[in-house]
PDB file of C-alpha atoms and ligand atoms in Angstrom:
ATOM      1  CA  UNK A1023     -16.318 -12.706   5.777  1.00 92.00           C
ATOM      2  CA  UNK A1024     -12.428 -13.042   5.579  1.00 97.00           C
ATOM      3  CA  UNK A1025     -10.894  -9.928   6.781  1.00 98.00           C
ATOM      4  CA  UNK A1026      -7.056  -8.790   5.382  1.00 98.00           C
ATOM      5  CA  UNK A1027      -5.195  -5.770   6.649  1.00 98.00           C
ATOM      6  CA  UNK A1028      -3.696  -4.423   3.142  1.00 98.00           C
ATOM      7  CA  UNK A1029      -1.113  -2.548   4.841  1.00 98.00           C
ATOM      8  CA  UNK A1030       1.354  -2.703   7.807  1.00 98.00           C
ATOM      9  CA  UNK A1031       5.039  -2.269   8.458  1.00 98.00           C
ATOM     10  CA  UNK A1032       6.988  -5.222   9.595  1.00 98.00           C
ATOM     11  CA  UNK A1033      10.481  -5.517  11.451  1.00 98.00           C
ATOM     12  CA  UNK A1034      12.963  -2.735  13.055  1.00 97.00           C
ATOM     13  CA  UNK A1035      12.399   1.117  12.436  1.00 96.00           C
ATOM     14  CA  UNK A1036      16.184   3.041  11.876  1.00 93.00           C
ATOM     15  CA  UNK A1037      14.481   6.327  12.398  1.00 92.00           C
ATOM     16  CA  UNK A1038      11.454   5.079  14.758  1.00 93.00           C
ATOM     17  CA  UNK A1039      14.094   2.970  16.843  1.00 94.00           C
ATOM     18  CA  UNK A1040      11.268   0.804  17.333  1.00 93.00           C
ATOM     19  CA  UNK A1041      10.442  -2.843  15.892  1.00 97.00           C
ATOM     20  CA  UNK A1042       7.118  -4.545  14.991  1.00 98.00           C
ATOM     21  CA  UNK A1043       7.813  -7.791  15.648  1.00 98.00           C
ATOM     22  CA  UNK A1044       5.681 -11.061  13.755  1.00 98.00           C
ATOM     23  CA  UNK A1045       4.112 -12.023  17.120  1.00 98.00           C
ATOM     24  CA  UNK A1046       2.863  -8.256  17.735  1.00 98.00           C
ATOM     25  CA  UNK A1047       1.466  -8.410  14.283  1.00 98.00           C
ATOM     26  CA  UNK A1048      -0.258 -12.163  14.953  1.00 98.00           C
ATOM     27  CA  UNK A1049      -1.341 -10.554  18.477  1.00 98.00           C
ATOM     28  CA  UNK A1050      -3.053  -7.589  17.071  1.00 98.00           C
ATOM     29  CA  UNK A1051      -4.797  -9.919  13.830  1.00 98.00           C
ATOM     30  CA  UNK A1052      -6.421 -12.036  16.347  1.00 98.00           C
ATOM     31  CA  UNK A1053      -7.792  -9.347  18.120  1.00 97.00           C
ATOM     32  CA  UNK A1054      -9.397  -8.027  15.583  1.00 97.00           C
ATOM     33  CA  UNK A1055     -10.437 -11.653  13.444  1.00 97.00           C
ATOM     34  CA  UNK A1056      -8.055 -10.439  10.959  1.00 98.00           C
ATOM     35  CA  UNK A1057      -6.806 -13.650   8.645  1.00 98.00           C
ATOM     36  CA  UNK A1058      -4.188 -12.169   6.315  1.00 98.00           C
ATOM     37  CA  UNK A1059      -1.537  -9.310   6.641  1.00 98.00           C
ATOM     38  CA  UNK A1060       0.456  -7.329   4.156  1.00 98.00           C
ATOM     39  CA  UNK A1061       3.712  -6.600   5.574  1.00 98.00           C
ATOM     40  CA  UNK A1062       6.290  -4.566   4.288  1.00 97.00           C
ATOM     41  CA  UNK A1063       9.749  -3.067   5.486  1.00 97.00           C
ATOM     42  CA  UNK A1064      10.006   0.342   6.919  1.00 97.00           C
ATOM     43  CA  UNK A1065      11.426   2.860   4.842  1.00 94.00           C
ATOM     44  CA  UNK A1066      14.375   3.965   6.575  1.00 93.00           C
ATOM     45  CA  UNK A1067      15.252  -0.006   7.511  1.00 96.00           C
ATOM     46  CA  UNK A1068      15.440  -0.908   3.674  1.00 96.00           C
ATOM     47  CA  UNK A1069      16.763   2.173   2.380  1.00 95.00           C
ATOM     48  CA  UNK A1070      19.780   1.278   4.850  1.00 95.00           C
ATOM     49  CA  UNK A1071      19.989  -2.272   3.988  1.00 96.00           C
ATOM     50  CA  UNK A1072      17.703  -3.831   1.632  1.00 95.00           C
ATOM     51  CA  UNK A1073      18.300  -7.499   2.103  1.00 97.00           C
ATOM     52  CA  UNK A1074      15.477  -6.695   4.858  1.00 98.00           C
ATOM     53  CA  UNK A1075      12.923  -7.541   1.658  1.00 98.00           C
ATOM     54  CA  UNK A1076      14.426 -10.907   1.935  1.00 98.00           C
ATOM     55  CA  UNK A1077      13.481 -11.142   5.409  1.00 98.00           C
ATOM     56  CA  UNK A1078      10.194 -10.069   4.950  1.00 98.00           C
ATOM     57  CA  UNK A1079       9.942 -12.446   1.766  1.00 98.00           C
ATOM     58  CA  UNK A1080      10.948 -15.319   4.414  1.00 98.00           C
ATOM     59  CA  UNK A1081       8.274 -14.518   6.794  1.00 98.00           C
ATOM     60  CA  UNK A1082       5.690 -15.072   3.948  1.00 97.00           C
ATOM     61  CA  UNK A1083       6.854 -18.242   3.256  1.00 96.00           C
ATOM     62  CA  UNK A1084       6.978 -18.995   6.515  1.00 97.00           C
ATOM     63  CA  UNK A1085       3.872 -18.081   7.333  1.00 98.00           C
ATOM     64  CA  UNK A1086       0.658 -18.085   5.042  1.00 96.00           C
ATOM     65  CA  UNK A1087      -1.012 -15.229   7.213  1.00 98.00           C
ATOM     66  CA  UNK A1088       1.566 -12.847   5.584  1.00 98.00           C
ATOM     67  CA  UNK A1089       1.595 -11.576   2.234  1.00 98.00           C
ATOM     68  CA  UNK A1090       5.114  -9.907   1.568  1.00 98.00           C
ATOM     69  CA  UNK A1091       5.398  -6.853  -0.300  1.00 98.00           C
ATOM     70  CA  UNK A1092       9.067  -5.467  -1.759  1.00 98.00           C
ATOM     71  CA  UNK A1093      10.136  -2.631  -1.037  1.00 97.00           C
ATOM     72  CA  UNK A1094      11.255  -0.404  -4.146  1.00 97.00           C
ATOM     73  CA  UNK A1095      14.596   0.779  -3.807  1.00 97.00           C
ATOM     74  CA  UNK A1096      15.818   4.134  -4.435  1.00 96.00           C
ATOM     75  CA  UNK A1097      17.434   3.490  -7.620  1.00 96.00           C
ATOM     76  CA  UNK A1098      14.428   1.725  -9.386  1.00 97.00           C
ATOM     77  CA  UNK A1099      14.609  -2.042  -9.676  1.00 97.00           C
ATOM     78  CA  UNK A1100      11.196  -3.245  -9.843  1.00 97.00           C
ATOM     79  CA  UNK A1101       9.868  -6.033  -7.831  1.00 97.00           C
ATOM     80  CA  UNK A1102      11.302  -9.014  -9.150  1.00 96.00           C
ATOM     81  CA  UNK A1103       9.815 -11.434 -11.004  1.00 90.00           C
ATOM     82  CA  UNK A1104      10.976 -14.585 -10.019  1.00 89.00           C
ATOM     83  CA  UNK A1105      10.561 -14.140  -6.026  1.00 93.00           C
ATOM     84  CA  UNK A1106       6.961 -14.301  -4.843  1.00 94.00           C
ATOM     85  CA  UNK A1107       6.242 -10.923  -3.641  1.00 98.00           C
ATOM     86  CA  UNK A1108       2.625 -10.072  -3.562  1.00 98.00           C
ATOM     87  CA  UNK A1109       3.121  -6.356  -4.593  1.00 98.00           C
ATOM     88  CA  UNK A1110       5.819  -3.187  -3.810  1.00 98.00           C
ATOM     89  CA  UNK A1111       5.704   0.223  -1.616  1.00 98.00           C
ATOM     90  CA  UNK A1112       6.796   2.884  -3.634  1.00 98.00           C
ATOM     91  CA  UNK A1113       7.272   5.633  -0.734  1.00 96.00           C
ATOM     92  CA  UNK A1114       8.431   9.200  -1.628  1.00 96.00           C
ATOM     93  CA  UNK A1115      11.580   8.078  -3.799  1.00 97.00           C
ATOM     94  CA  UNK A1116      14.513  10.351  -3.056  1.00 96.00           C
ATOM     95  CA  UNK A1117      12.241  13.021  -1.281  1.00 95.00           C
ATOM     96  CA  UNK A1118      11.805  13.927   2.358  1.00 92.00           C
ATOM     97  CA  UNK A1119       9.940  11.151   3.793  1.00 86.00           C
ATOM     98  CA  UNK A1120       6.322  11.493   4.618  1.00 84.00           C
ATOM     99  CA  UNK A1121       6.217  15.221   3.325  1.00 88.00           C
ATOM    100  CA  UNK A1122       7.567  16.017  -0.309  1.00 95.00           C
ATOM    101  CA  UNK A1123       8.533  14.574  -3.325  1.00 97.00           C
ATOM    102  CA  UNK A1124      11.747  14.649  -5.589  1.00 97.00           C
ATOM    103  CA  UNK A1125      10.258  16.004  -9.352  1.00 97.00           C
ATOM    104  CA  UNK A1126      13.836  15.242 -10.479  1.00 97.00           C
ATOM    105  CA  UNK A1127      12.746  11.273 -10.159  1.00 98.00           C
ATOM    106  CA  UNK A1128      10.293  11.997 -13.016  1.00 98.00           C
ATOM    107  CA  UNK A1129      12.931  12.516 -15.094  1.00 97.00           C
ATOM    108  CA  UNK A1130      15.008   9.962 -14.238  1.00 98.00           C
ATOM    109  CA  UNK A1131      16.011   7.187 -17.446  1.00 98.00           C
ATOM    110  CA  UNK A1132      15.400   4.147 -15.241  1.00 97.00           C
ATOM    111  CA  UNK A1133      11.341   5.245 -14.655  1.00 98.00           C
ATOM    112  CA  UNK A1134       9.992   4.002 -17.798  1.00 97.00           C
ATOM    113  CA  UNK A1135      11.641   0.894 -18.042  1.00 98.00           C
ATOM    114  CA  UNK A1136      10.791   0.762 -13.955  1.00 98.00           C
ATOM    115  CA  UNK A1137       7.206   1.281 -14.759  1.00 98.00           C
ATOM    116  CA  UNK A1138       7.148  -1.065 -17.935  1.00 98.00           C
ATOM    117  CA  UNK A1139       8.711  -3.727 -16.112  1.00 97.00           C
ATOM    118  CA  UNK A1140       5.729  -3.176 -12.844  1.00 98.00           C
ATOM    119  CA  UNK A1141       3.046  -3.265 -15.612  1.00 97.00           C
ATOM    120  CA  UNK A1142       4.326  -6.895 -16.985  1.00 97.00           C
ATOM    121  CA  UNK A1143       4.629  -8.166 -13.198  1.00 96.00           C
ATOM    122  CA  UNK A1144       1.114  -6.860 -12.478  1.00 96.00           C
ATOM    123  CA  UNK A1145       1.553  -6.512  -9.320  1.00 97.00           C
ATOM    124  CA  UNK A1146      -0.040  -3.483  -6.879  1.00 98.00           C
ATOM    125  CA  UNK A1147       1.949  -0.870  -5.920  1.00 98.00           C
ATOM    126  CA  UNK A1148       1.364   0.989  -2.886  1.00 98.00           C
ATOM    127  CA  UNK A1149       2.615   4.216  -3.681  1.00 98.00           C
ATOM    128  CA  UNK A1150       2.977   7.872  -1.849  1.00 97.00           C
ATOM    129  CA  UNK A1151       4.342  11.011  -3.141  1.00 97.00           C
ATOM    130  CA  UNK A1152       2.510  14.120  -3.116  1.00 97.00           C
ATOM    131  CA  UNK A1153      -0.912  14.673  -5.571  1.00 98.00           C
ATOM    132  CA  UNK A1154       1.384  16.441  -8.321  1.00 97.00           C
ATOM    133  CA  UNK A1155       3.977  14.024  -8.489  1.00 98.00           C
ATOM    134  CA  UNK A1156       1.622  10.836  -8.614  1.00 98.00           C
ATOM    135  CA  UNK A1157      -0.516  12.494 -11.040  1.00 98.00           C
ATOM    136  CA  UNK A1158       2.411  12.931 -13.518  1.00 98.00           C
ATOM    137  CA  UNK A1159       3.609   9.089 -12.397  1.00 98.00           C
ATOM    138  CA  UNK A1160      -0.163   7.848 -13.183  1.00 98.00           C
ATOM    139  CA  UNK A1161      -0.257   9.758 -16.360  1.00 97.00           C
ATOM    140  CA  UNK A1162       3.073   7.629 -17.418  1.00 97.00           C
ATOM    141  CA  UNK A1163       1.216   4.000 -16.889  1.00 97.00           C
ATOM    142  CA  UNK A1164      -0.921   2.412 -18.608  1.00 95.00           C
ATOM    143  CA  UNK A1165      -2.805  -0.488 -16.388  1.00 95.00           C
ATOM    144  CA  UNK A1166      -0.597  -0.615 -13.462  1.00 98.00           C
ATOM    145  CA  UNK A1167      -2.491  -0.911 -10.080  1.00 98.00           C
ATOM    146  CA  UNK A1168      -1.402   1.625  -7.665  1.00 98.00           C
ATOM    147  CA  UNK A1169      -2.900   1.532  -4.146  1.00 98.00           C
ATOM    148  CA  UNK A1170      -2.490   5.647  -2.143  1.00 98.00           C
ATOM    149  CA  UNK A1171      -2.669   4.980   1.053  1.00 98.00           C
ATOM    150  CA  UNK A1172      -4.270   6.956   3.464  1.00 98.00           C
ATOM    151  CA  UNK A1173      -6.540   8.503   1.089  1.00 98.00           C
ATOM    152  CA  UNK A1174      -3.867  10.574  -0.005  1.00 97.00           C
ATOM    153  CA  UNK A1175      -3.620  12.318   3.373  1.00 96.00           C
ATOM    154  CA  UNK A1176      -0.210  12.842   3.631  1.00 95.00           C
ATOM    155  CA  UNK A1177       0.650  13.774   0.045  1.00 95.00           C
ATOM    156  CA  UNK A1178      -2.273  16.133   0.010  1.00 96.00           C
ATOM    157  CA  UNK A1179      -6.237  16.870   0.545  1.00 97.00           C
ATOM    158  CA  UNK A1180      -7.980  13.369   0.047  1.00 98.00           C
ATOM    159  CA  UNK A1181     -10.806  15.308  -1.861  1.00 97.00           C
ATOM    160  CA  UNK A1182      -8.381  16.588  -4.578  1.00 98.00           C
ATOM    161  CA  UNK A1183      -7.086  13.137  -4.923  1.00 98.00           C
ATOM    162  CA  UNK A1184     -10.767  11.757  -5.328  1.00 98.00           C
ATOM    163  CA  UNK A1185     -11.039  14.519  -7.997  1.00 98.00           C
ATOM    164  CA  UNK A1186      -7.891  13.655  -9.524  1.00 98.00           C
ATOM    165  CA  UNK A1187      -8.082   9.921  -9.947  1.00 98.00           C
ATOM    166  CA  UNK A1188     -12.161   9.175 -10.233  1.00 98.00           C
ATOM    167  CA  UNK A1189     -11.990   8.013 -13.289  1.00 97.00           C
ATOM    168  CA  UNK A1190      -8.567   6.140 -13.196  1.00 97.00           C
ATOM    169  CA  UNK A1191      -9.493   2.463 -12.909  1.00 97.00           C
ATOM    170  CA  UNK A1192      -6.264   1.718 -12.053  1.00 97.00           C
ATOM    171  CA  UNK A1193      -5.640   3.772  -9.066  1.00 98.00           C
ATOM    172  CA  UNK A1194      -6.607   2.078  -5.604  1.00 98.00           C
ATOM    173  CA  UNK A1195      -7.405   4.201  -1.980  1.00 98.00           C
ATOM    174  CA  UNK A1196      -6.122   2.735   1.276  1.00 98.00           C
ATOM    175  CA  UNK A1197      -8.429   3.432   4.056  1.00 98.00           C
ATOM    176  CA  UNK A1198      -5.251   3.765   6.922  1.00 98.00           C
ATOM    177  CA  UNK A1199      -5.560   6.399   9.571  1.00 98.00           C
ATOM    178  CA  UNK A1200      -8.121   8.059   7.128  1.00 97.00           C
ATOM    179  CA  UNK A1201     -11.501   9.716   8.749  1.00 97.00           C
ATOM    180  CA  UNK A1202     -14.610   7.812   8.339  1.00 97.00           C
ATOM    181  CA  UNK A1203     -16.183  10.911   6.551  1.00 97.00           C
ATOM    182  CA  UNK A1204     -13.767  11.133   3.689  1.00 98.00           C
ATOM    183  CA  UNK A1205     -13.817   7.062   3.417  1.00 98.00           C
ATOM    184  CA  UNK A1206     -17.374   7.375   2.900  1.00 98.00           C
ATOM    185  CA  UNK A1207     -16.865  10.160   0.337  1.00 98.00           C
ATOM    186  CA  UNK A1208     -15.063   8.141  -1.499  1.00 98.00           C
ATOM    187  CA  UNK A1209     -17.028   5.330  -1.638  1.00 98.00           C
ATOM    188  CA  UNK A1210     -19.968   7.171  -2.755  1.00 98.00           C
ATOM    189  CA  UNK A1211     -17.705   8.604  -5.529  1.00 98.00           C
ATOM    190  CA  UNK A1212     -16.057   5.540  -6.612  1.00 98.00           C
ATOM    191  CA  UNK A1213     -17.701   2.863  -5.447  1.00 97.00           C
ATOM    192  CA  UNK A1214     -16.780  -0.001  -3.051  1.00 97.00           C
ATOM    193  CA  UNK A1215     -13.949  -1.851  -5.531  1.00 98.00           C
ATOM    194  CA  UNK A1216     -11.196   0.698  -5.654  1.00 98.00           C
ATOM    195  CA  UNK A1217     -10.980   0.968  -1.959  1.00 98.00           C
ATOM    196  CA  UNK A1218      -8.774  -1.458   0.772  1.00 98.00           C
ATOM    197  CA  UNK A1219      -8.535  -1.330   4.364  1.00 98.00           C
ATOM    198  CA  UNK A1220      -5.201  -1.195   5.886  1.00 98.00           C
ATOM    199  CA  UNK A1221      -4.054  -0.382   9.426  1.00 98.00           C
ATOM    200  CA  UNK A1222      -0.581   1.425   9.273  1.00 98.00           C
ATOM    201  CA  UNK A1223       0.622  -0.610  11.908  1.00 98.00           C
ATOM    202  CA  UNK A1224       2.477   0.782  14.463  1.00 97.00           C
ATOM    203  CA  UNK A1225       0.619   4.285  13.641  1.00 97.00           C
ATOM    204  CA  UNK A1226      -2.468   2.465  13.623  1.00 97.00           C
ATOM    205  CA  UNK A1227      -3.974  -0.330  15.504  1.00 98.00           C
ATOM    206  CA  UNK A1228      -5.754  -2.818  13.647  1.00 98.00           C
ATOM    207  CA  UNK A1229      -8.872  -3.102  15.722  1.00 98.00           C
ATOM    208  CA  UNK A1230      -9.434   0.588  15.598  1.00 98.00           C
ATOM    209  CA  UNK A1231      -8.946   0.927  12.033  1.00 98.00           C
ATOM    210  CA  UNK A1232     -10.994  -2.430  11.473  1.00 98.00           C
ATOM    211  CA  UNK A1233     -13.696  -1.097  13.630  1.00 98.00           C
ATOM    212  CA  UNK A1234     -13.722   2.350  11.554  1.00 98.00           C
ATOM    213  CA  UNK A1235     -14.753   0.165   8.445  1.00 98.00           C
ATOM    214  CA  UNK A1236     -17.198  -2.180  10.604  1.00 98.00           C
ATOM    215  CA  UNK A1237     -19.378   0.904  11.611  1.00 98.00           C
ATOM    216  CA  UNK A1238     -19.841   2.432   7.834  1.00 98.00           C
ATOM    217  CA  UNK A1239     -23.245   2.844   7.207  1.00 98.00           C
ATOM    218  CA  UNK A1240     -22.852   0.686   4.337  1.00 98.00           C
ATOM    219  CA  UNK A1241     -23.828  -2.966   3.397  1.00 97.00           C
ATOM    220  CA  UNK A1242     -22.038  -6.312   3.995  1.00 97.00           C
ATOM    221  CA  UNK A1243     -21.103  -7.100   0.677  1.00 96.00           C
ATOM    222  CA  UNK A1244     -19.738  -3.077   0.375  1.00 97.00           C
ATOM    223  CA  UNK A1245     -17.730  -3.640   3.317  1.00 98.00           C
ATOM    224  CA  UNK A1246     -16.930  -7.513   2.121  1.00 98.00           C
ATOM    225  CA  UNK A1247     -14.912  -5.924  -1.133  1.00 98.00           C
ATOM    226  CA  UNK A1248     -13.173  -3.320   1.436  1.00 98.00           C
ATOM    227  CA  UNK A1249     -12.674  -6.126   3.808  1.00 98.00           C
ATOM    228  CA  UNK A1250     -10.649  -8.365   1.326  1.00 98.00           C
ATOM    229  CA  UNK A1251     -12.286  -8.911  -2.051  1.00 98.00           C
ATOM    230  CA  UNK A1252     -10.258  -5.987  -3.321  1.00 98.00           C
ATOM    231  CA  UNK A1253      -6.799  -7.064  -1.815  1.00 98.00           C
ATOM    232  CA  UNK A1254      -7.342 -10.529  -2.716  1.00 98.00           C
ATOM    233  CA  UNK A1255      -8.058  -9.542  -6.807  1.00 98.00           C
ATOM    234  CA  UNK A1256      -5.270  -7.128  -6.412  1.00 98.00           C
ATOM    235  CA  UNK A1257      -2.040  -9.609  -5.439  1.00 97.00           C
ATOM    236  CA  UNK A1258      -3.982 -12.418  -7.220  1.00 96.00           C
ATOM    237  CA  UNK A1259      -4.985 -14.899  -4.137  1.00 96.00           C
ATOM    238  CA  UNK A1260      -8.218 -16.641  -3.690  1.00 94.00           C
TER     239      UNK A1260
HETATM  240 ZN1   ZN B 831       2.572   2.983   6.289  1.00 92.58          ZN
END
């Protein structure tokens, strides 16, 4: 069964002073027997300078075992159209990074056109604000895919996101640095094709994370659509 890590951060870190370089990346995926890799910037690198999405955009074209993912800037632009991207991070817009969001964004004239323009892409989004603020964001789209990662960890409980977003076809779960309980909470709630594994590289490894989903007590086609089937629907590849 192919195996695709749905989410980790390529390139140099401003506020980590760190860099994940391509060949760390390749290093860790053949560990693990992982085939494909979403890659995006890190926040603080492409808030700074965002010509890094063209670097990552490169590296994807480079190389077919990455799948490039823009990141949103702060103003709005949506991914664009004509460039190849795979999908977007959307990652606490104007707010404190990692910890709360900016309510003033909601309000901001360039949203709805932002999130009209996502929906005719159709493209995934993988998006983290707190619970509030992406419950008001979800409750502005119609069909656009959003992927939380972590399970919603660091933008609240997982469980109240569950609760929130059950019944939202449109809104994915990233299994990142997430406990195996809650994953399996999850699945049990919404089944096995709203969920994605990811590895929040560098503050996961893949082979842990991978290993996480491995030992689920759960079947091999469950952990097939975790595995891949999900991504691969998602950003449109076979
Ligand atoms: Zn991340």
């Amino acid at each position: 069964m192919e195996i695709i890590d749905s989410h980790t951060h390529w390139g140099p870190s401003i506020t980590l002073g760190t860099e994940v370089t391509t060949d760390e990346l390749l290093h860790q995926a053949e560990l693990s027997g992982v085939e494909r890799i979403v890659i995006f910037p890190f926040p603080s690198t492409a808030i700074e300078d965002e010509r890094i999405n063209d670097k990552v955009l490169e590296l994807g074209k480079k190389n077919g075992k990455f799948i490039p993912y823009y990141y949103i800037p702060e103003d709005l632009r949506p991914i664009p159209k004509e460039r190849n991207f795979y999908g977007g991070k959307w990652h606490w817009v104007r707010g404190v990074q990692d910890c709360s969001s900016n309510y003033q964004v909601l309000d901001d004239p360039h949203l709805d056109p932002f999130i009209e323009a996502s929906e005719a892409i159709s493209l995934p989004i993988v998006f983290e604000e707190e619970l509030a603020f992406t419950e008001a964001f979800v409750k502005r789209t119609r069909d656009l895919k959003i992927i939380i990662p972590h399970l919603g960890m660091l933008g609240g409980n997982p469980l109240d996101f569950l609760q929130t977003f059950k019944k939202k076809e449109n809104v994915f779960f990233d299994t990142s640095l997430a406990g195996k309980e809650a994953i399996m909470r999850f699945i049990e709630k919404i089944g096995k094709e709203r969920i994605l594994f990811g590895s929040d590289i560098p503050f996961g490894t893949m082979k842990r994370e991978l290993e996480k989903i491995l030992s689920l007590p759960i079947g091999g086609d469950e952990k097939e659509w975790i595995l891949s089937k999900n991504l691969k629907r998602l950003v449109k590849i076979t």
